[in-house]
Coordinates of C-alpha atoms in Angstrom, one line a residue:
V30 CA 0.0 0.0 0.0
Y31 CA 2.8 2.4 0.9
G32 CA 4.6 1.8 -2.4
H33 CA 1.4 2.4 -4.3
I34 CA 0.8 5.7 -2.6
A35 CA 4.5 6.7 -3.0
K36 CA 4.1 6.7 -6.8
Y37 CA 1.6 9.6 -6.4
R38 CA 3.5 11.6 -3.8
K39 CA 4.5 15.0 -5.0
Y40 CA 6.6 17.6 -3.2
P41 CA 4.8 21.0 -3.3
R42 CA 7.0 23.4 -5.2
L43 CA 6.5 26.3 -2.8
A44 CA 7.5 24.0 0.1
Q45 CA 10.6 23.0 -1.8
K46 CA 11.5 26.6 -2.5
R47 CA 11.0 27.4 1.2
R48 CA 13.1 24.4 2.2
Q49 CA 10.2 23.0 4.2
Q50 CA 10.3 19.4 5.4
G51 CA 8.1 17.2 7.5
R52 CA 6.2 14.0 8.1
V53 CA 2.4 13.6 7.8
L54 CA 0.8 10.7 9.5
L55 CA -2.3 9.6 7.6
R56 CA -5.1 7.2 8.6
F57 CA -7.3 5.8 5.9
V58 CA -9.9 3.1 5.5
V59 CA -10.0 0.7 2.5
N60 CA -12.7 -1.8 1.7
R61 CA -12.0 -5.3 0.6
M62 CA -11.9 -4.2 -3.1
G63 CA -9.2 -1.6 -2.4
T64 CA -11.4 1.4 -2.6
V65 CA -10.4 4.2 -0.2
L66 CA -13.5 5.0 1.9
S67 CA -11.9 7.8 4.0
V68 CA -8.6 9.5 4.6
E69 CA -7.6 11.9 7.4
I70 CA -4.5 13.5 8.9
E71 CA -3.7 11.8 12.2
Q72 CA -0.7 13.9 12.9
S73 CA 0.1 17.1 10.9
S74 CA 3.6 18.0 9.7
G75 CA 2.8 21.5 10.8
I76 CA 3.0 22.7 7.2
K77 CA -0.3 23.0 5.5
A78 CA 1.1 22.5 2.0
L79 CA 2.8 19.2 3.0
D80 CA -0.4 18.0 4.8
N81 CA -2.5 18.7 1.7
A82 CA 0.0 17.0 -0.6
A83 CA -0.1 13.9 1.5
L84 CA -3.9 13.8 1.3
K85 CA -3.8 14.3 -2.4
A86 CA -1.4 11.4 -2.8
V87 CA -3.8 9.0 -1.3
R88 CA -6.8 10.3 -3.3
A89 CA -4.8 10.3 -6.5
A90 CA -3.7 6.7 -5.9
G91 CA -7.3 5.6 -6.4
R92 CA -7.7 2.0 -5.7
M93 CA -5.2 0.4 -3.4
P94 CA -4.0 -3.2 -3.8
K95 CA -6.6 -5.6 -2.4
P96 CA -5.7 -6.7 1.1
P97 CA -4.8 -10.4 1.3
A98 CA -7.7 -12.7 2.2
A99 CA -5.6 -14.3 4.9
L100 CA -5.4 -10.9 6.7
N101 CA -8.9 -11.3 8.0
P102 CA -11.4 -13.1 5.8
K103 CA -14.4 -11.7 7.5
A104 CA -13.4 -8.0 7.6
A105 CA -15.3 -5.7 5.3
Q106 CA -12.7 -2.9 5.6
F107 CA -9.2 -2.2 6.8
T108 CA -7.6 0.8 8.5
F109 CA -4.1 1.8 7.6
R110 CA -1.8 4.3 9.3
I111 CA 1.2 5.4 7.2
P112 CA 3.7 8.2 7.4
I113 CA 4.4 10.4 4.3
D114 CA 7.8 12.0 4.5
Y115 CA 8.9 15.1 2.7
R116 CA 12.6 15.5 2.9
L117 CA 15.0 17.6 0.8
N118 CA 18.4 16.1 -0.2

């Protein structure tokens, strides 16, 4: 799931220009088919542009890979918590 979202992560230009860095902790819910049902910021980076970019990455990723059936065959949905890091080299 993290790798799938990482393909859609974009560093906001203004944040790059300002040399802003941070970590956004996201929580999102996915149904058994991989559809994102909800996404929210669990812990902000403190920089609105980075927070918004992290939310956009999950939304842009669209369908997530289907969770393995062995994970919990009776669950209708799954909650994920992932960090999205924005670091300048």
